[in-house]
GROMACS .gro file of C-alpha atoms in nm:
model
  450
    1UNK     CA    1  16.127  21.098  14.478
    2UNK     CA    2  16.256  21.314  14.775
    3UNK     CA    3  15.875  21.452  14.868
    4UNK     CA    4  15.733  21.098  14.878
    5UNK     CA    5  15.539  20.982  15.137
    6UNK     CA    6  15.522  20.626  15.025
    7UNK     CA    7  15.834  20.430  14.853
    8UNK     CA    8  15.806  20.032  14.701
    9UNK     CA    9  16.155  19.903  14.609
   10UNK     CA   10  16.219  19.555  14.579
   11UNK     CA   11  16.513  19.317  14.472
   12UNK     CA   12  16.498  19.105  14.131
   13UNK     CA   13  16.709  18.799  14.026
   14UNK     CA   14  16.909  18.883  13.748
   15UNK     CA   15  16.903  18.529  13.573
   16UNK     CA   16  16.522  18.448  13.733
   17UNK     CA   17  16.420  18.789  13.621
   18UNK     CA   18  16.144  18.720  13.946
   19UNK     CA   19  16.103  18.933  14.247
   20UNK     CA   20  16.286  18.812  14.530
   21UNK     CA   21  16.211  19.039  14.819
   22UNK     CA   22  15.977  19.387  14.830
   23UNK     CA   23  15.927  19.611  15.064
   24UNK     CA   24  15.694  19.903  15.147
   25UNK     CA   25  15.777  20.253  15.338
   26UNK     CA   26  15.496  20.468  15.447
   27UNK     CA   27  15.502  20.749  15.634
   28UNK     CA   28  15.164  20.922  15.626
   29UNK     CA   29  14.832  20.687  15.764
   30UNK     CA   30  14.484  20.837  15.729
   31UNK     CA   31  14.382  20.830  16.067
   32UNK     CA   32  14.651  20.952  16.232
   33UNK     CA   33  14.682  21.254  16.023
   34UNK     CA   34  14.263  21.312  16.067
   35UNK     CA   35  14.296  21.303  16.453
   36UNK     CA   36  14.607  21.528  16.455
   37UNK     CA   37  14.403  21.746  16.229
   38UNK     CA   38  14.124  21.806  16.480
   39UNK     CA   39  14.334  21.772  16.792
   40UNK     CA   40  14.204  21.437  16.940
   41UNK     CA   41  14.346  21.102  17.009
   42UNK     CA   42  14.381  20.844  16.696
   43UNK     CA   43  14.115  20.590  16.763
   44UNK     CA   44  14.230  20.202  16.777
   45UNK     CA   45  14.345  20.099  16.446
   46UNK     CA   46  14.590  19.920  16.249
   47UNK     CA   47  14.863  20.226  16.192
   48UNK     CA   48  15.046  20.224  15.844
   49UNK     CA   49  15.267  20.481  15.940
   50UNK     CA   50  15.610  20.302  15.980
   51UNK     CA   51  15.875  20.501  15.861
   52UNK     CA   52  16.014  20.836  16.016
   53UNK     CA   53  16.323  20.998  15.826
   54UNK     CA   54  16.404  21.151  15.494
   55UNK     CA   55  16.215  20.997  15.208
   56UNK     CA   56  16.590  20.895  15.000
   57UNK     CA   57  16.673  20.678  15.268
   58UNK     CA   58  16.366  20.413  15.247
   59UNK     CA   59  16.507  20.260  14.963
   60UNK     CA   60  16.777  20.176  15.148
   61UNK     CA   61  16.656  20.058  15.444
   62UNK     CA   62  16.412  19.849  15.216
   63UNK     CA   63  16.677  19.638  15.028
   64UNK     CA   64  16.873  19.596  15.316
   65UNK     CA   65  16.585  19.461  15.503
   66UNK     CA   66  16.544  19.177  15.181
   67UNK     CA   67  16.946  19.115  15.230
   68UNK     CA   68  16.916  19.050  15.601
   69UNK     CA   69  16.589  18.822  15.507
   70UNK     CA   70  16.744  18.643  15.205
   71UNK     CA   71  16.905  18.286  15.360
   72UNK     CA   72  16.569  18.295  15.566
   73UNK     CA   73  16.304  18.303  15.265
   74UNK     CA   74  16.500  18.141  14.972
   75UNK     CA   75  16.831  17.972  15.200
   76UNK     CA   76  17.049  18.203  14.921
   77UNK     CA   77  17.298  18.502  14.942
   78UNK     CA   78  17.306  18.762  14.706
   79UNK     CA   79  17.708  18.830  14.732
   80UNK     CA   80  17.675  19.045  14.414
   81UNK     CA   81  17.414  19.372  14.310
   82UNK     CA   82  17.334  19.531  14.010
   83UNK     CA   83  17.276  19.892  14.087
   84UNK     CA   84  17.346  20.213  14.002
   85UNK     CA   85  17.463  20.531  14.179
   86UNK     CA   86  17.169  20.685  14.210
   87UNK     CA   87  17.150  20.585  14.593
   88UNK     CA   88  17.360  20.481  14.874
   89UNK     CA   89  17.236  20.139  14.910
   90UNK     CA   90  17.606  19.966  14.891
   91UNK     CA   91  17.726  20.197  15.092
   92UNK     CA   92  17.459  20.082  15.392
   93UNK     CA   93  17.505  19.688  15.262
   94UNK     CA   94  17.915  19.730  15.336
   95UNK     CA   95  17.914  19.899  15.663
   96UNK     CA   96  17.610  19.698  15.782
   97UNK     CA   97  17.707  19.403  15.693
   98UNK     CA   98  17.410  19.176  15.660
   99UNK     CA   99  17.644  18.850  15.605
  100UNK     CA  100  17.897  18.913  15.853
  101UNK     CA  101  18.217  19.112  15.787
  102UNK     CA  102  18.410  18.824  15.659
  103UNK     CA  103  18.179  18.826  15.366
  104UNK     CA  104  18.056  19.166  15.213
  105UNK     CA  105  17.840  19.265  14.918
  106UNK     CA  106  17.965  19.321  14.551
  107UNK     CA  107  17.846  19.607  14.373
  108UNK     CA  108  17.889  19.573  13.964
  109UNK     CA  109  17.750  19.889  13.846
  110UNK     CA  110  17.496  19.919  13.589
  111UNK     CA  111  17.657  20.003  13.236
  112UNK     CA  112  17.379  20.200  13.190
  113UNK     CA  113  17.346  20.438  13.418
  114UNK     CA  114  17.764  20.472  13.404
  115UNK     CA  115  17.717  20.606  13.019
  116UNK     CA  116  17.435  20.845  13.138
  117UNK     CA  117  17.675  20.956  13.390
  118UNK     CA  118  18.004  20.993  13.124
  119UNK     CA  119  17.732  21.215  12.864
  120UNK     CA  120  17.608  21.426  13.135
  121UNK     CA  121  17.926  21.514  13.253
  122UNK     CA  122  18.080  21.558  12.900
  123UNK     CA  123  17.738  21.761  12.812
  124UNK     CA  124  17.806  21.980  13.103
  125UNK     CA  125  18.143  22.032  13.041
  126UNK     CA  126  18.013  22.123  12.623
  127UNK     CA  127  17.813  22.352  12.805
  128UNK     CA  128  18.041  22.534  13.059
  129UNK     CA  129  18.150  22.967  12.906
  130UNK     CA  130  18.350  22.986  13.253
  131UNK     CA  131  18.589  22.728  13.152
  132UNK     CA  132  18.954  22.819  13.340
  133UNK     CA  133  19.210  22.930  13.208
  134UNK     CA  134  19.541  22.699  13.138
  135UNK     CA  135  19.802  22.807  13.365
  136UNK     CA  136  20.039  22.877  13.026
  137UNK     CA  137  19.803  23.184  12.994
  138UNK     CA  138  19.999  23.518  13.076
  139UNK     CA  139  19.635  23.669  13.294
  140UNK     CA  140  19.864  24.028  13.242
  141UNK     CA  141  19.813  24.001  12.832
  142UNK     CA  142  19.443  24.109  12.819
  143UNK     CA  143  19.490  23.967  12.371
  144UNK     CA  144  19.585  23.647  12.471
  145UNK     CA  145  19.334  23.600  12.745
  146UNK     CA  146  19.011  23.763  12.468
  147UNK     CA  147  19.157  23.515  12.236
  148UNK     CA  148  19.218  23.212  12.459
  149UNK     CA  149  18.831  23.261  12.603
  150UNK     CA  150  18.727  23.283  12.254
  151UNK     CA  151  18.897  22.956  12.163
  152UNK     CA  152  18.757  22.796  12.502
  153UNK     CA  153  18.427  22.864  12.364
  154UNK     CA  154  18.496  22.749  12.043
  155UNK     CA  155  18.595  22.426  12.137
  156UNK     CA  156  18.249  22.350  12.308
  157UNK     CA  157  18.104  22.234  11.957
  158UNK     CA  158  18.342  21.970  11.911
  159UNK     CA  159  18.303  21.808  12.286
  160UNK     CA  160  17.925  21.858  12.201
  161UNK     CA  161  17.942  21.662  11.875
  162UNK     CA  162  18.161  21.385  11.993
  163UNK     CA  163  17.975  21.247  12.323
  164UNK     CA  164  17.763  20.984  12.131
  165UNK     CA  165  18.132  20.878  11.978
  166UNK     CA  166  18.347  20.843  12.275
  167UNK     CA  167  18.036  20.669  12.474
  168UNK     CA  168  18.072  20.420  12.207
  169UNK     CA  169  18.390  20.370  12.231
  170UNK     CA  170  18.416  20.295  12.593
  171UNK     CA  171  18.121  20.052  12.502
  172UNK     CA  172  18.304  19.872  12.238
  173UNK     CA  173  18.633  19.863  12.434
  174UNK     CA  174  18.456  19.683  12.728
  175UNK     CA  175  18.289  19.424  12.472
  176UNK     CA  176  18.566  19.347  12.318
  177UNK     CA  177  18.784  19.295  12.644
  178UNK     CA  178  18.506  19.089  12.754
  179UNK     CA  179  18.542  18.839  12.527
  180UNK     CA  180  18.859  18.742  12.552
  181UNK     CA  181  18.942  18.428  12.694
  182UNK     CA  182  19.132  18.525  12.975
  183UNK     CA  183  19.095  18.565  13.342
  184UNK     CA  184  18.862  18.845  13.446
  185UNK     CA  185  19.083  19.024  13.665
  186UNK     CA  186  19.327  19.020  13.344
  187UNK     CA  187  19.049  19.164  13.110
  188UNK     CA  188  18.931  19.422  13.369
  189UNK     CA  189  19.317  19.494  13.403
  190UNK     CA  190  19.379  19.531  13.017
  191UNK     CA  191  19.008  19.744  12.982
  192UNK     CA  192  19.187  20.004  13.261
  193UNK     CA  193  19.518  20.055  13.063
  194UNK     CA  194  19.278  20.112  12.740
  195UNK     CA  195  19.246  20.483  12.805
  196UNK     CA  196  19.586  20.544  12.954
  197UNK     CA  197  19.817  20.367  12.703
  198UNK     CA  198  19.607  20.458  12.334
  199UNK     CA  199  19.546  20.084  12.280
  200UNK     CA  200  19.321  20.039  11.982
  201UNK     CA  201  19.002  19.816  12.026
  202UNK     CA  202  18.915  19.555  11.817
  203UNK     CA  203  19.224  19.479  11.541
  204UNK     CA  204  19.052  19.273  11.318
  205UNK     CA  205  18.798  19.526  11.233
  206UNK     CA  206  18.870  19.790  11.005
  207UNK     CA  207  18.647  20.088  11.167
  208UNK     CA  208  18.862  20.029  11.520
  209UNK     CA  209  18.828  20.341  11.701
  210UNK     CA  210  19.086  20.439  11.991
  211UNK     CA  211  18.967  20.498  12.319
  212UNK     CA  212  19.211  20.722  12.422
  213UNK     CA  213  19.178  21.004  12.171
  214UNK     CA  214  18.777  20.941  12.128
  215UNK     CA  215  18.731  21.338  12.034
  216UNK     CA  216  19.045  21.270  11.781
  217UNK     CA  217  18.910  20.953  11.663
  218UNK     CA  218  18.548  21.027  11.471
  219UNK     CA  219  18.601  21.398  11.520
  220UNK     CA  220  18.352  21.636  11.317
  221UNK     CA  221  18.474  21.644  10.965
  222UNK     CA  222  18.649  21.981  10.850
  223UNK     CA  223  18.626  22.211  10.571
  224UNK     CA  224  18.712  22.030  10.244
  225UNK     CA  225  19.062  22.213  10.060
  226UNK     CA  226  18.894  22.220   9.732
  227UNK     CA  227  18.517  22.161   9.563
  228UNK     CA  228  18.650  21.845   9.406
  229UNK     CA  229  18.691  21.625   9.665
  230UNK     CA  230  18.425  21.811   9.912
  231UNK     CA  231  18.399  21.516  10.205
  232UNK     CA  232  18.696  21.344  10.104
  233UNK     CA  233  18.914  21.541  10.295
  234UNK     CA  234  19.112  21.410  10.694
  235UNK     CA  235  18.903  21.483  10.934
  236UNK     CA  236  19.049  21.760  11.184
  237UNK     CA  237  19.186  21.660  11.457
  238UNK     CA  238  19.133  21.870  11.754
  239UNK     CA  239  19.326  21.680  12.074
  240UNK     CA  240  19.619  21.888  11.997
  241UNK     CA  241  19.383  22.257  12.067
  242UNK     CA  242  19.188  22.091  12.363
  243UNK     CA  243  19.481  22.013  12.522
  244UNK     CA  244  19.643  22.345  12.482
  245UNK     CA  245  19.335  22.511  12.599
  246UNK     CA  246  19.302  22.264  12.923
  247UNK     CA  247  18.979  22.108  12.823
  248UNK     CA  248  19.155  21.788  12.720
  249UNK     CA  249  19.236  21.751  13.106
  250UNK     CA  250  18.863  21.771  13.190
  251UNK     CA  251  18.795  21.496  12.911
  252UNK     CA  252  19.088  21.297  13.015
  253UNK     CA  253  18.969  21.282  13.380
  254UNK     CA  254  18.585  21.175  13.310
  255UNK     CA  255  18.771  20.873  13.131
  256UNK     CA  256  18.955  20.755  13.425
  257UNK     CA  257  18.662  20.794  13.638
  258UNK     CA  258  18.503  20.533  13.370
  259UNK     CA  259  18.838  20.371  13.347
  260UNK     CA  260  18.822  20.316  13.725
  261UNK     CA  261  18.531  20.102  13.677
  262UNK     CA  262  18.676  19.922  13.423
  263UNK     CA  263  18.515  19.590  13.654
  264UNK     CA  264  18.218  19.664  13.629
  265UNK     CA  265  18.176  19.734  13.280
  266UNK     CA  266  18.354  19.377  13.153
  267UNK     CA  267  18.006  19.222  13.327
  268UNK     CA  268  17.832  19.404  13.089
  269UNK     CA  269  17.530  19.393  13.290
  270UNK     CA  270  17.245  19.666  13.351
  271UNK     CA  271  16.894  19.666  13.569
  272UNK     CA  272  16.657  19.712  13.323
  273UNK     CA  273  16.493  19.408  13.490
  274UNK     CA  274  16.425  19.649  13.814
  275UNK     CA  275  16.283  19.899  13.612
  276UNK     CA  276  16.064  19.656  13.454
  277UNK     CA  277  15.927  19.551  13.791
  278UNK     CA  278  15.892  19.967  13.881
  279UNK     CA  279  15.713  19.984  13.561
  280UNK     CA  280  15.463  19.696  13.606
  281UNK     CA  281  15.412  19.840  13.995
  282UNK     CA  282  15.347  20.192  13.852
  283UNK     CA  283  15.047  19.994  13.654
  284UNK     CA  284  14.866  19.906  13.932
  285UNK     CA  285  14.928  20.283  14.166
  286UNK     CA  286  14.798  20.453  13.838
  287UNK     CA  287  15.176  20.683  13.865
  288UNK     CA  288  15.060  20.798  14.180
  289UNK     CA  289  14.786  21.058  14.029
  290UNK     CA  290  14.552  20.870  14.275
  291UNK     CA  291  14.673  20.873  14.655
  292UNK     CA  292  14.644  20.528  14.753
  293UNK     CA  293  14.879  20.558  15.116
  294UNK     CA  294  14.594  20.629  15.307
  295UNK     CA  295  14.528  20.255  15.452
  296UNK     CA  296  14.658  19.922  15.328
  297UNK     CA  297  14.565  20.005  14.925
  298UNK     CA  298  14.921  20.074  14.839
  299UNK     CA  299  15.094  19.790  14.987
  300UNK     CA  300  14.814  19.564  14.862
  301UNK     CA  301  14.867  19.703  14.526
  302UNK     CA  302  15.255  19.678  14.575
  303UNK     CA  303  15.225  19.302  14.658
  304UNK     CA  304  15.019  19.240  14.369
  305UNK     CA  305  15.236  19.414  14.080
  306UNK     CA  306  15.547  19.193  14.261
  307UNK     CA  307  15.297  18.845  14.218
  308UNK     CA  308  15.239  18.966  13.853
  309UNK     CA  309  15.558  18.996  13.780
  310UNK     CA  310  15.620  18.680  13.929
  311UNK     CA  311  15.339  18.529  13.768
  312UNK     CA  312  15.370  18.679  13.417
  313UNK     CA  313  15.027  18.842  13.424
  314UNK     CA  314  14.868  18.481  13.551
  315UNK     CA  315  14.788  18.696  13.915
  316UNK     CA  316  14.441  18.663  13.883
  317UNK     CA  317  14.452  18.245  13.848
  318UNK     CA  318  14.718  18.244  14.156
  319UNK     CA  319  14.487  18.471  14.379
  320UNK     CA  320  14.184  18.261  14.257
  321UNK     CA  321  14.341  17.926  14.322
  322UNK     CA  322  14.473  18.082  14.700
  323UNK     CA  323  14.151  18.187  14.842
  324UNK     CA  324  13.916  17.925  14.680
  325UNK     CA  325  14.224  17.582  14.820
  326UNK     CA  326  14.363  17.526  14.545
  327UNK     CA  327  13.974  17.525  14.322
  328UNK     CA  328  14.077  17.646  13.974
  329UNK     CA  329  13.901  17.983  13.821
  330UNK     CA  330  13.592  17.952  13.666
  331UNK     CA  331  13.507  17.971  13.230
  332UNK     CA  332  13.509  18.319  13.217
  333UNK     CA  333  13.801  18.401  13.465
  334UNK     CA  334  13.953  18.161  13.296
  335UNK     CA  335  13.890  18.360  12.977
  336UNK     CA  336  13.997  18.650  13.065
  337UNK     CA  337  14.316  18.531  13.180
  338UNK     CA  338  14.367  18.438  12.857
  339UNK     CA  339  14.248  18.703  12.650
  340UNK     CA  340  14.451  18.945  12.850
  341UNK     CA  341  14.784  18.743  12.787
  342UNK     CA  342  14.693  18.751  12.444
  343UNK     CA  343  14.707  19.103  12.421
  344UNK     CA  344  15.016  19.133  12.622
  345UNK     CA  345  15.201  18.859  12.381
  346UNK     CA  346  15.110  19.079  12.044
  347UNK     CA  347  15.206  19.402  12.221
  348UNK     CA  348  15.502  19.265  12.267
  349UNK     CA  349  15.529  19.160  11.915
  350UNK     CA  350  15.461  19.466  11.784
  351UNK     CA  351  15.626  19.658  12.006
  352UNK     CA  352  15.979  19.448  11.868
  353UNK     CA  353  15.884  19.491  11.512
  354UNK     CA  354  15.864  19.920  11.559
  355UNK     CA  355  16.093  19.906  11.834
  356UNK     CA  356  16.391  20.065  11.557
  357UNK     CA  357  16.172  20.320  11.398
  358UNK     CA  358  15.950  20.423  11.701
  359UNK     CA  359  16.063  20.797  11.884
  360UNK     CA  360  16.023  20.762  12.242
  361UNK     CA  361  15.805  21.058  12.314
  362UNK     CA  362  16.020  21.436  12.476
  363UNK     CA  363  15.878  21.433  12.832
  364UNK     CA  364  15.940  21.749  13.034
  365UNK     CA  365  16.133  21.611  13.336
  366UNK     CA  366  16.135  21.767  13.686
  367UNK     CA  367  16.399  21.678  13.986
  368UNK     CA  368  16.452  21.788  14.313
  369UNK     CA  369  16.805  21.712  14.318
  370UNK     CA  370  17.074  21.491  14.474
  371UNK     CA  371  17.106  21.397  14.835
  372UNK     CA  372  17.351  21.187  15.065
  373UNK     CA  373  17.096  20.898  15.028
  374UNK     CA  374  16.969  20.937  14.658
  375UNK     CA  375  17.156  21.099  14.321
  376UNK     CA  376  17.479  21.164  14.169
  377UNK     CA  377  17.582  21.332  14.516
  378UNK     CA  378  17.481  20.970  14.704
  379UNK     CA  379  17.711  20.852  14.986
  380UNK     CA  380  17.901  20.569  14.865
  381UNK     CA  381  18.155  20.322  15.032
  382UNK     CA  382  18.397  20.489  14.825
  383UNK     CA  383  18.480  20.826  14.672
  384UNK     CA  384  18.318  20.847  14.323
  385UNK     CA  385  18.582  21.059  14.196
  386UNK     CA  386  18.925  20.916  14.340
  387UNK     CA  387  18.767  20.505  14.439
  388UNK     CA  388  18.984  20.340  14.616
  389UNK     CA  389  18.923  19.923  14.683
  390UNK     CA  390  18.782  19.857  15.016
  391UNK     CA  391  19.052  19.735  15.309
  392UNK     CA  392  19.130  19.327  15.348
  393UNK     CA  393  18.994  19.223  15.644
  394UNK     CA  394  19.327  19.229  15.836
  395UNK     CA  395  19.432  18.951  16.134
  396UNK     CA  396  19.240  18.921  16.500
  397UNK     CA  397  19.475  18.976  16.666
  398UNK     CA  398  19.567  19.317  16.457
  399UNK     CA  399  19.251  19.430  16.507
  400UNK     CA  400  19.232  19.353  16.873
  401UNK     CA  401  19.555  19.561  16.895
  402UNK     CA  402  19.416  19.850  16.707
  403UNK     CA  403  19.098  19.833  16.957
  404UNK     CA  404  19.283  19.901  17.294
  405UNK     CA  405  19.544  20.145  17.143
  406UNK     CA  406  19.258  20.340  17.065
  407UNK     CA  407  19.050  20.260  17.409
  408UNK     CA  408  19.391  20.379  17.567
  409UNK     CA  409  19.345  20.719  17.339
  410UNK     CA  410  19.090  20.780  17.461
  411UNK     CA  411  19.122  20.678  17.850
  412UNK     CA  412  19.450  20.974  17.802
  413UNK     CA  413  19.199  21.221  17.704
  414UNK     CA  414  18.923  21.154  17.933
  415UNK     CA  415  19.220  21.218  18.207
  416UNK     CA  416  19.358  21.506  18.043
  417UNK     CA  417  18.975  21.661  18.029
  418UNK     CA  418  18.951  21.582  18.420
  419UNK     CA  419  19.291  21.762  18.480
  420UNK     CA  420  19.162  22.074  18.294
  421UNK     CA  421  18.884  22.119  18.511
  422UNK     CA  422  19.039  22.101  18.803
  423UNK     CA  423  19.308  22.314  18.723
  424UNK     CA  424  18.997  22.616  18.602
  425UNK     CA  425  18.766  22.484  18.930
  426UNK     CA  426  19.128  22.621  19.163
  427UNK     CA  427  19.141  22.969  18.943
  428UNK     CA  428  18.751  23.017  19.015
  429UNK     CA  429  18.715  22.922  19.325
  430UNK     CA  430  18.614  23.305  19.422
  431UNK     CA  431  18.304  23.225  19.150
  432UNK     CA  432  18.347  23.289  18.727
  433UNK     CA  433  18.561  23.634  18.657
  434UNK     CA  434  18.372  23.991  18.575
  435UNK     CA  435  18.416  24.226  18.417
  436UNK     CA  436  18.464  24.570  18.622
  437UNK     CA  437  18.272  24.761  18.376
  438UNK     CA  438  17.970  24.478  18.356
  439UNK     CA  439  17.768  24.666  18.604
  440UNK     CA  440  17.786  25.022  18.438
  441UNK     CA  441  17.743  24.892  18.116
  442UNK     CA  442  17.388  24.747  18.188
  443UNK     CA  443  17.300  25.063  18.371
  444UNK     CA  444  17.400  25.234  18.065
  445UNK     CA  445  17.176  25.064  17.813
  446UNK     CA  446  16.892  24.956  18.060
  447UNK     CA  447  16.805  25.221  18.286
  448UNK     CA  448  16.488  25.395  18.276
  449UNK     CA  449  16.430  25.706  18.168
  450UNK     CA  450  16.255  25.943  18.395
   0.00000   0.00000   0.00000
């Protein structure tokens, strides 16, 4: 994503599941990159070169560009989105502002991508030999360091074993607290004290599981005591050696980060729906194997995976209908129209009935890694590890305050500046000091040799 030259990103309505606004960055045109080639002018044409700037940041500047157009095209405001952390798109809707600063943008995070987030950290963490040390470790006792490094690295198979688990857990606390008939604030409220006060999820079914001792609760089962009842035996229950050895802090603090977005996961909401729409747009650029940012052929191609989308697959009969006012396709448009929804209705039927048994395919994947404008490392309105809400709009007549108090700051410094330089213009008036030796030095190092 970071070496593109080209980026589509577009905003879907969750309930319409239909594209709402799209946009198109490109920052490579044929023509332009010919001429510069062979050192001549660019002839006259239609440039499609209109992005300069890292490639992360044209996602952003495309979905704010649908936010500031939204009342325009479809007299709406989108007050909440769906999105993950993957870029710093809130970040850019909050500080600019598209609806005025009395009115900002929502983000509810996608439950998703917050689970990939908690396993990858907790995979990490199963994966770490450098682990610390507590600080109950005597570092003089060279056997109770060996042992407690051996017992640091023992304790990476149960973390490993347990991520599916305590991802569940999490899940089925925030259903759970999502149905109850109460207030949201109140069920967000109750979800947050979940992992802090070992409230058990769920009382009326037997299997609850508590979310905060998820490595304790469906641990890995332990050696049976006897042959006769092999796998009947308590399962082990290993919070008590974690938290000696200091990992149980690690675990405990990637549960208040998801704790801390206890909000967004009583919505309960993901955006699959945008990566349908990717999906469907990826169709039509064949993945990108063919370079179509030359001219106009990917923003052509762009607009017509967003009307096929709209359209469910009925683009062909909408184009038709467009350029021929309003004259209906002929028999065998008409028939291929709907032979090809045919097809697309019993994929989808098939796909459902295999959809449980079916392996998605191991793909080798390839990143460049996270930026301020794109990844885990993106620049949010708030910090991802320690968020804090963002400020009330305080009074007018506060902020108006705050404005000239720091105006005056600053009208005290440009003075004190002005004094300085006065003061070391009087001390040099006889020109900048030397050095007595400045002279001799240079003829040391510089002069010729005979």
């Amino acid at each position: 994503m970071c070496a593109c030259v080209c980026v589509k990103a577009s905003i879907v309505g969750y309930r319409t599941g239909k594209v709402l606004s799209y946009g198109v960055r490109n920052k490579f045109c044929q023509i332009c990159a010919l001429a510069r080639k062979r050192r001549r002018t660019p002839k006259r044409h239609a440039c499609f070169k209109d992005f300069e700037g890292a490639s992360t940041k044209m996602e952003t500047e495309i979905i704010l560009e649908g936010f500031q157009a939204s009342e325009k095209m479809h007299k709406v405001r989108y007050l909440e989105v769906v999105a993950d952390r993957d870029a710093s798109v809130h970040n850019t809707l909050v500080t600019q502002a598209p609806y005025g600063p009395w009115e900002l943008v929502r983000k509810i995070d996608c439950k998703n991508h917050l689970f990939r987030n908690f396993r990858s950290w907790l995979i990490d963490l199963s994966k770490n030999t450098k682990l610390p040390l507590p600080d109950s470790v005597d570092r003089q006792d060279q056997r109770t360091v060996k042992a407690t490094k051996q017992e640091l690295l023992t304790l990476r198979a149960p973390v490993r074993d347990n991520v599916l688990k305590m991802s569940v857990a999490i899940s089925k606390a925030s259903t759970h607290r999502g149905k109850e008939a109460v207030a949201q604030s109140q069920e967000a409220a109750r979800l947050l004290a979940d992992p802090s006060t070992s409230s058990t999820v769920g009382q009326p079914a037997p299997s609850t599981t508590n979310v905060a001792h998820p490595a304790s609760a469906t641990p890995p089962a332990g050696p049976s005591t006897s042959s006769a009842h092999a796998g009947t035996s308590p399962e082990e229950n290993w919070v008590k050696r974690l938290e000696k050895a200091g990992v149980w802090k690690e675990i405990m603090s990637f549960l208040n980060k998801m704790a801390d977005r206890s909000c967004s996961l009583i919505h309960n909401v993901n955006n699959n729906i945008c990566e349908i729409a990717n999906s469907v747009t990826t169709k039509f650029i064949a993945g990108k194997r063919i370079f179509y940012s030359g001219r106009d052929s990917f923003n052509t191609r762009c607009g017509t995976a967003a009307l096929a989308m709209n359209t469910s697959g009925q683009f062909r009969r909408v184009i038709q209908k467009h350029m021929q006012d309003g004259e209906s396709p002929g028999t065998f448009t008409s028939q291929h129209n709907t032979l090809k929804v045919s097809k697309l209705t019993g994929a989808r039927k098939r796909r459902a009935l295999f959809m449980e048994s079916r392996q998605p395919p191991k793909r080798r994947r390839t990143a460049a890694g996270p930026d301020e404008d794109y990844g885990l490392d993106a620049q949010g309105p708030e910090d991802e590890d320690d968020p804090q809400p963002l400020p009330e709009v305080e009074d007018v007549a506060v902020l108006e305050a705050k404005i000239r108090a720091h105006m005056d700051a600053i009208d005290k410094s440009r003075e004190r500046i002005e004094e300085i330089m006065k003061i070391a213009q009087n001390s040099w008036e006889g020109g900048p000091p030397r050095s007595p030796c400045a002279r001799t030095s240079v003829d040391k190092h510089y002069r010729r040799r005979a």
